[in-house]
Short mmCIF file of C-alpha atoms in Angstrom, two decimals:
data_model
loop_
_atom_site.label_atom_id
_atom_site.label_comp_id
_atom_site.label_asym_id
_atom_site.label_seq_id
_atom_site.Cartn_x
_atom_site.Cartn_y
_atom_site.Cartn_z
CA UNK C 1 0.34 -21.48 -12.29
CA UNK C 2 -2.81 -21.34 -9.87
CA UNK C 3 -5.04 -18.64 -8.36
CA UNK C 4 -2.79 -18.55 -5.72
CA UNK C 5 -0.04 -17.23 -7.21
CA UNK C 6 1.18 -13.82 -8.26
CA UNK C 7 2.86 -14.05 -11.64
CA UNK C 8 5.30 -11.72 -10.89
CA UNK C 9 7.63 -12.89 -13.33
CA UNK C 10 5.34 -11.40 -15.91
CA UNK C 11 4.93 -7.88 -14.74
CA UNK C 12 6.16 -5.37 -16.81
CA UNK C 13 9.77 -4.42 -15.95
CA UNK C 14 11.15 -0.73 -16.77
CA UNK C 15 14.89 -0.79 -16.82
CA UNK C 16 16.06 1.82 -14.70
CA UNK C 17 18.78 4.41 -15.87
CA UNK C 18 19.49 6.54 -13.12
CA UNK C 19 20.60 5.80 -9.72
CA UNK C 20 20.22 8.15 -6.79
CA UNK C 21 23.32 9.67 -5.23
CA UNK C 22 24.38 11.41 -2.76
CA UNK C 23 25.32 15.39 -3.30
CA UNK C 24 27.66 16.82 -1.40
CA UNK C 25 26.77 20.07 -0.43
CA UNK C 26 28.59 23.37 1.55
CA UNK C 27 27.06 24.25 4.80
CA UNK C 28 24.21 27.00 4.22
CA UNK C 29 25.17 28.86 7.47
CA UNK C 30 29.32 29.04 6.11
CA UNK C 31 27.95 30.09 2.77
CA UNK C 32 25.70 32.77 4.22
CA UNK C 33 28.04 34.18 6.78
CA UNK C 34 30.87 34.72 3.30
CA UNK C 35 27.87 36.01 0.84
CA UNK C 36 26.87 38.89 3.69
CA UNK C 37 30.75 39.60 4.80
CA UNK C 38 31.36 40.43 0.66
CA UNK C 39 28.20 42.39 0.31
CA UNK C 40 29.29 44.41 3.29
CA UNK C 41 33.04 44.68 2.18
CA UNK C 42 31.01 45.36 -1.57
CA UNK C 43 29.19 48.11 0.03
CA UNK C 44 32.57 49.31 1.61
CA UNK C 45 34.72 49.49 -1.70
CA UNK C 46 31.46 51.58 -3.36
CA UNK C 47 31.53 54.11 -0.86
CA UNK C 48 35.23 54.36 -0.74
CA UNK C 49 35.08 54.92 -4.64
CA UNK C 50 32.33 57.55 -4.49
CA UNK C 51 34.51 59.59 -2.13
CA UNK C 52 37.86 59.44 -4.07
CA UNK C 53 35.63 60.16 -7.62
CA UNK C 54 34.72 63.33 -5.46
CA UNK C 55 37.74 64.59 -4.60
CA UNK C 56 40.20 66.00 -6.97
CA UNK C 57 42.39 64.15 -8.97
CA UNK C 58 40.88 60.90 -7.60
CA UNK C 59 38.26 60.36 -10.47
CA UNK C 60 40.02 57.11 -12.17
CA UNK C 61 40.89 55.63 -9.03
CA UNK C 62 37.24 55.78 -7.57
CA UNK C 63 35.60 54.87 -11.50
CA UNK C 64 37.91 51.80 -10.55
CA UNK C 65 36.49 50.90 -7.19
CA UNK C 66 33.00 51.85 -8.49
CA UNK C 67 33.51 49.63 -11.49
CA UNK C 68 35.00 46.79 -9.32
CA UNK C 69 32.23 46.95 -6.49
CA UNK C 70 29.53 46.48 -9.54
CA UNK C 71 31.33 43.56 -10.38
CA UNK C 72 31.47 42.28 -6.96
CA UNK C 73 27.48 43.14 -6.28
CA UNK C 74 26.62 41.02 -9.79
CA UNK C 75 29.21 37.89 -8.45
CA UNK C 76 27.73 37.87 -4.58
CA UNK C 77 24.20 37.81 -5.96
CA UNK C 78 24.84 34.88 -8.24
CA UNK C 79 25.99 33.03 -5.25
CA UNK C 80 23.62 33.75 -3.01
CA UNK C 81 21.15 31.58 -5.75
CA UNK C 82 22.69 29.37 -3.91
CA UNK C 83 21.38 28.59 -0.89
CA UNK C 84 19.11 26.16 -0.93
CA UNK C 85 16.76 25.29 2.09
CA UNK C 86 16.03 21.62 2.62
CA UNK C 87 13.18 20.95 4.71
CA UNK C 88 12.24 17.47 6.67
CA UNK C 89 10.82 15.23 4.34
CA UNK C 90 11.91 16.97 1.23
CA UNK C 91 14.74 16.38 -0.95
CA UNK C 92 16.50 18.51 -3.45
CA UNK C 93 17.86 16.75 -7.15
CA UNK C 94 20.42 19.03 -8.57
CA UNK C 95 21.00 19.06 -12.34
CA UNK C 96 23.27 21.26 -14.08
CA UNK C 97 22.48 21.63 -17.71
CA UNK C 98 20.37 18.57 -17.95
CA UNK C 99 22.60 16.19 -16.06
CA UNK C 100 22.16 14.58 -13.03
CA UNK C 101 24.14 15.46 -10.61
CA UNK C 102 23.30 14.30 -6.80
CA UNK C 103 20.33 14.32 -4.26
CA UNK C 104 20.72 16.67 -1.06
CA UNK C 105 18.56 14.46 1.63
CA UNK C 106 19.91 16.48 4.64
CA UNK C 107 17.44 19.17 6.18
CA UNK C 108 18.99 22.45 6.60
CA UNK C 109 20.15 25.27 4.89
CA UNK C 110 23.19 24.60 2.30
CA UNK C 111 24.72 25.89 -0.62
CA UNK C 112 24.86 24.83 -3.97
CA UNK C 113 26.45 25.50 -7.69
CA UNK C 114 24.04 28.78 -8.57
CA UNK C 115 23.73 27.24 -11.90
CA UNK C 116 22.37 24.34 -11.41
CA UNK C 117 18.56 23.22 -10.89
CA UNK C 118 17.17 21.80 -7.83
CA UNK C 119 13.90 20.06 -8.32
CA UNK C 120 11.74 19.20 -4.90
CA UNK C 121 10.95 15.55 -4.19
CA UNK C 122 8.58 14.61 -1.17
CA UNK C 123 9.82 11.79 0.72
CA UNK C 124 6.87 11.99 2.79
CA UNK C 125 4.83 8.75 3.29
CA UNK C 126 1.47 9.00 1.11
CA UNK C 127 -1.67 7.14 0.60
CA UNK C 128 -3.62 6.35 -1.94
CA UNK C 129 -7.44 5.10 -1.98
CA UNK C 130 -8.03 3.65 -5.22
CA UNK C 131 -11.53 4.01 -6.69
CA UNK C 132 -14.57 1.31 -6.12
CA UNK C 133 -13.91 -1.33 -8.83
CA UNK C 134 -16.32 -3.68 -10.81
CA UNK C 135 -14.03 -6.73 -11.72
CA UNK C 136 -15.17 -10.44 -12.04
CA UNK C 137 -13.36 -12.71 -9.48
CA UNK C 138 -11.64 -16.03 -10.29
CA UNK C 139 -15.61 -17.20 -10.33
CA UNK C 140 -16.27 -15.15 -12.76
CA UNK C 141 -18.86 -13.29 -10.30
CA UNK C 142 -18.76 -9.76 -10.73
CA UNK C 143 -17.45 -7.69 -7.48
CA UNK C 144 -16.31 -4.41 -6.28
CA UNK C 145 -13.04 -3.67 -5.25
CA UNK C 146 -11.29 -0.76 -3.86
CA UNK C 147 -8.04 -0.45 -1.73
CA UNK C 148 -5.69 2.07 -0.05
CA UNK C 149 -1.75 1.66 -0.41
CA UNK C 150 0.80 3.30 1.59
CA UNK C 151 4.00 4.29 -0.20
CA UNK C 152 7.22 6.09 -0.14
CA UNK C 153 9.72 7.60 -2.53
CA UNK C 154 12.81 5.74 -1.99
CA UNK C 155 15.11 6.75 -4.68
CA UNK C 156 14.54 10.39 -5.71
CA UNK C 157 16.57 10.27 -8.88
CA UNK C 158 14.49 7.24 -10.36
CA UNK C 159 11.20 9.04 -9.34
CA UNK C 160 11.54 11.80 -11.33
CA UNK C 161 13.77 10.82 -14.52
CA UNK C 162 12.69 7.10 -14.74
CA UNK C 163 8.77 7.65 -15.19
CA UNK C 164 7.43 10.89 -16.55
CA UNK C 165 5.15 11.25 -13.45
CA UNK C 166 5.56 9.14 -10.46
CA UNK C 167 2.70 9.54 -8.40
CA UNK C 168 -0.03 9.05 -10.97
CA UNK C 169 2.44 6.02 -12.47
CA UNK C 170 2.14 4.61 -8.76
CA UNK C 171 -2.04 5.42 -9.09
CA UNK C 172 -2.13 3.48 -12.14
CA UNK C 173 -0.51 0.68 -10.99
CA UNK C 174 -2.42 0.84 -7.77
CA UNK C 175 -4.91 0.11 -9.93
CA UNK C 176 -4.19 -2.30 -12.33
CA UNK C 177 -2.70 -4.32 -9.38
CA UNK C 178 -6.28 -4.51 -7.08
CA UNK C 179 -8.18 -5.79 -10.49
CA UNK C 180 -5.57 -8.55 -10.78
CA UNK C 181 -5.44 -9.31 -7.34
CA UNK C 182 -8.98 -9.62 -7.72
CA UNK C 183 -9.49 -11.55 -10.86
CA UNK C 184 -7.22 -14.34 -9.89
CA UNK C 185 -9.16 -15.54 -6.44
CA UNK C 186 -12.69 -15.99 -5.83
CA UNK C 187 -14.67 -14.55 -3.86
CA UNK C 188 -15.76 -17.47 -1.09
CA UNK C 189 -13.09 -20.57 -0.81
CA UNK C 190 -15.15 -23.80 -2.30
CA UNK C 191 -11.67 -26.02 -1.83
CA UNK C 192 -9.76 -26.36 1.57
CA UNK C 193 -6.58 -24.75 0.84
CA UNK C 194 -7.53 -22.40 -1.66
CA UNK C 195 -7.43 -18.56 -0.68
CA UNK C 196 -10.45 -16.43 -0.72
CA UNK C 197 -10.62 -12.71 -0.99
CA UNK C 198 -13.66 -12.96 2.02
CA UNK C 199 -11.85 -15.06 3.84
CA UNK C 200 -7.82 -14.98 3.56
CA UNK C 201 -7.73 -11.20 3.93
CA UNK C 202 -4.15 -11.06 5.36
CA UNK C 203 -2.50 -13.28 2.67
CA UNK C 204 -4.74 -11.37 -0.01
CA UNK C 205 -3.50 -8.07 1.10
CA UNK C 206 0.23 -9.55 1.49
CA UNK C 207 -0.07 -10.38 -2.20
CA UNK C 208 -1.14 -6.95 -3.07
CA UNK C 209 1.64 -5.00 -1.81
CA UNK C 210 4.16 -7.35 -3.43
CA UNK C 211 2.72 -6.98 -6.48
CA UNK C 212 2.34 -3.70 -6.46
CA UNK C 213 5.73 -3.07 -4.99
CA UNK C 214 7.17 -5.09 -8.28
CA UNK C 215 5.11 -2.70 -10.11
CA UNK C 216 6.21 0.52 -8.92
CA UNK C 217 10.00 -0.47 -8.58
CA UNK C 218 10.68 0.95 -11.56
CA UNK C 219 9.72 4.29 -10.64
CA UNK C 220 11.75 3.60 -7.06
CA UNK C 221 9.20 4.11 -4.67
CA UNK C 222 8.55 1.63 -1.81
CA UNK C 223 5.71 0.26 -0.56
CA UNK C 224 4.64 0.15 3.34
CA UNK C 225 1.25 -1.69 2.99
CA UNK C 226 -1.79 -1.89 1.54
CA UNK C 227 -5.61 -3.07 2.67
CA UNK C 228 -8.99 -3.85 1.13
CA UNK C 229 -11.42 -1.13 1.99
CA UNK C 230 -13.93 -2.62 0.30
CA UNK C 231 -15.35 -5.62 -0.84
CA UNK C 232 -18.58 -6.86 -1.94
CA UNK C 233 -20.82 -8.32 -4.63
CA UNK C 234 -21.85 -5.96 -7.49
CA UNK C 235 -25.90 -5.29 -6.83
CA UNK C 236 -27.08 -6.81 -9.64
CA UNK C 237 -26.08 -10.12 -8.24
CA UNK C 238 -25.74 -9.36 -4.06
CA UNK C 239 -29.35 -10.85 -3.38
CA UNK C 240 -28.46 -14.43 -5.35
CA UNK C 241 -25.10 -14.36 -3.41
CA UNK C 242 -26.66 -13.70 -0.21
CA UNK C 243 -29.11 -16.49 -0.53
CA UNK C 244 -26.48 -18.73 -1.70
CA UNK C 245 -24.48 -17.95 1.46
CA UNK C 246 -27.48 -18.30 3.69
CA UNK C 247 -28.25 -21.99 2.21
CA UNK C 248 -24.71 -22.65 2.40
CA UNK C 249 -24.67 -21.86 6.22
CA UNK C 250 -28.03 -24.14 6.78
CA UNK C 251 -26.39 -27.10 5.08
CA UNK C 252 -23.22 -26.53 7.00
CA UNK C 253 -25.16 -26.39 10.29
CA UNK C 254 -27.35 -29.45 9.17
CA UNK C 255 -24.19 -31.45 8.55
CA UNK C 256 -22.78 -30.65 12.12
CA UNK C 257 -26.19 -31.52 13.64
CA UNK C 258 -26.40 -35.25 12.09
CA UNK C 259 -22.87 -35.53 13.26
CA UNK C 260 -23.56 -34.42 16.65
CA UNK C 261 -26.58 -36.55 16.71
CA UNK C 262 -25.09 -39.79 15.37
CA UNK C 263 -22.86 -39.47 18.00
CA UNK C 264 -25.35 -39.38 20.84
CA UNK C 265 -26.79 -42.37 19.57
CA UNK C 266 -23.84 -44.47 19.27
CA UNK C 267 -22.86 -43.21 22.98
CA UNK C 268 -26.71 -44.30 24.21
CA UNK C 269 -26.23 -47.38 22.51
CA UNK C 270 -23.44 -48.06 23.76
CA UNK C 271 -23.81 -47.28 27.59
CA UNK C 272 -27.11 -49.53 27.43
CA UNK C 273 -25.34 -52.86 26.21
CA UNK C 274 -22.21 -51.81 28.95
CA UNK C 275 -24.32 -51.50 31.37
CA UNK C 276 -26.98 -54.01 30.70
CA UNK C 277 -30.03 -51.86 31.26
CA UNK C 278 -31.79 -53.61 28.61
CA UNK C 279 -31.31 -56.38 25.74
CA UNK C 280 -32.15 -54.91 22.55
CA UNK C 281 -32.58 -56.65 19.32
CA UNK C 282 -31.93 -55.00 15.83
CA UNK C 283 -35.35 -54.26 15.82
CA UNK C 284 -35.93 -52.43 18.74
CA UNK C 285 -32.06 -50.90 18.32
CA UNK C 286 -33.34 -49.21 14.71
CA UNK C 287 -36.56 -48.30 16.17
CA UNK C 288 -34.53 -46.21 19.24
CA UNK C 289 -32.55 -44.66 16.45
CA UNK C 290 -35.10 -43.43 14.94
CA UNK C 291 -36.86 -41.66 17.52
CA UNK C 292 -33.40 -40.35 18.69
CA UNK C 293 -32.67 -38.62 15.76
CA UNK C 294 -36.11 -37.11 15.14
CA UNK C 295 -35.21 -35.22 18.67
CA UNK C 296 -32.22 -34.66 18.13
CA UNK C 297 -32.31 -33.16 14.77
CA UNK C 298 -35.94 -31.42 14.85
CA UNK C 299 -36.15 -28.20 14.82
CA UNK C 300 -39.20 -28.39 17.02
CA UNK C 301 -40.53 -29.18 20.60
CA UNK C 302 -41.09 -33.01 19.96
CA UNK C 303 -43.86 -34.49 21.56
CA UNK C 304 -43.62 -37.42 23.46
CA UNK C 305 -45.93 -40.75 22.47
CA UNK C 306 -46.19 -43.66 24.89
CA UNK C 307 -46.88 -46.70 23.37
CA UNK C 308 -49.49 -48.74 25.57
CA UNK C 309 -48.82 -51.82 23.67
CA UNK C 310 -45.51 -54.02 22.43
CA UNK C 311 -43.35 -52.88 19.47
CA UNK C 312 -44.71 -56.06 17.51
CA UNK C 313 -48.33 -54.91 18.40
#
């Protein structure tokens, strides 16, 4: 296994127990319409029973209706505990004596079994920034690190029975994922081919999010994307790094220089003998070299010498 790679085989795997569902749920607007047509039929049969426990002879009969419309007032407030309100980007999972029973995604107003418990899940799309992290890279350099992830609950029943608390298990992870990332790639490329945190940004971040989207499976939220939002050398070395860099870009530009220059020289060479300008021994061919590349490669103005004698003077 290289630096390369994510060793995703070796993350940590929580078998999941509980699968989200679907609940199916009454209309809220049918279930409110019947709850306020009983209350006022309720309200009916209590008045009715006050007026024949007020009139002779009518006392048992109207204890009856009173007794009955009681009855009815308890029943039609139990159900109205019902209605549940589901707004966009929330869902409702509905338990009923500790077990699971379905997850009402659809906004609206519906109706449920009184007794159960409905438990709010955001399905909104958060984002997390994690904090500014000190980890050595693959160099063993030490860096800072931070990142933001975008994420999602994706399977409500998971998220809240499968972890004891999914957003800070998704922080954690965040986490634990960015000093990984970060431990097993250095910080500047020294090989063609290999990936860099500086410089391979898109396959870094890439990485990231499917390792922290292994990570946070278990818990079953999803993860839209994540990015670096910061990266640098820790202080105590960012002045030895920098200078490195620097002499690494004056050696770089030094080698494309010579190149550039050996090339002239071997074209000016060239053209001469093609076009016979002038016959040149070895002598006079190393000498032209010479001065050639002093031109070419100084950093300087040169100054021009004529020679008022012969190259064997």
């Amino acid at each position: 296994m290289t630096a390369d790679t994510i060793p995703t085989e070796a993350l940590p795997r929580a078998r999941a127990t509980t699968k989200e569902r679907v609940k199916p749920a009454t209309r809220g607007a049918q279930a409110l319409t019947t709850i306020i047509v009983v209350a006022l039929l309720d309200i009916g049969l209590y008045v009715l029973g006050v007026i024949l426990s007020n009139r002779s002879g009518g006392e048992p009969a109207g204890g009856i209706l009173i007794g009955v419309a009681f009855l009815v007032t308890i029943a039609d407030s139990i159900a109205f505990r019902g209605l549940t309100p589901v707004v966009p980007g929330e869902a409702r999972v509905v338990q009923i004596f500790g077990r699971y029973m379905g997850t009402i995604r659809r906004p609206g107003l519906c109706w449920v079994n009184p007794f159960t418990e409905r438990r709010k899940v955001s399905t909104r799309i958060r984002n997390y920034e994690t904090q500014v992290a000190k980890v050595n890279d693959a160099d063993g350099n030490p860096i800072e690190i931070a990142a933001v992830v975008v994420w999602q609950v994706e399977d409500t029943a998971q998220a809240l029975y499968d972890v004891d608390d999914f957003a800070r298990f998704v922080d954690i992870q965040t986490e634990t994922a960015v000093r990984h990332v970060a431990s097993t790639h250095p910080y500047d490329a020294h090989e063609d081919g290999q990936l860099s945190l500086r410089q391979n940004a898109a396959e870094i971040t890439t990485q990231l999010t499917a390792e922290i989207a292994e990570r946070v499976a278990s818990a079953g939220v999803t993860i839209i994307e994540s990015r670096l939002t910061r990266l640098s050398f820790a202080p105590e070395i960012a002045q030895a790094m920098l200078r490195r860099q620097q002499a690494s870009a004056v050696v770089a530009a030094r080698k494309t220089i010579v190149e550039g220059a050996v090339g002239m020289v071997e074209l000016a060479l060239a053209k001469l003998e093609e076009r016979e300008i002038v016959e040149l021994d070895q002598e006079r061919k190393a000498a032209m070299v010479s001065n050639l590349l002093v031109v070419l490669c100084s950093e300087q103005n040169t100054q021009p010498i004529v020679n008022a004698g012969t190259l064997y003077q």
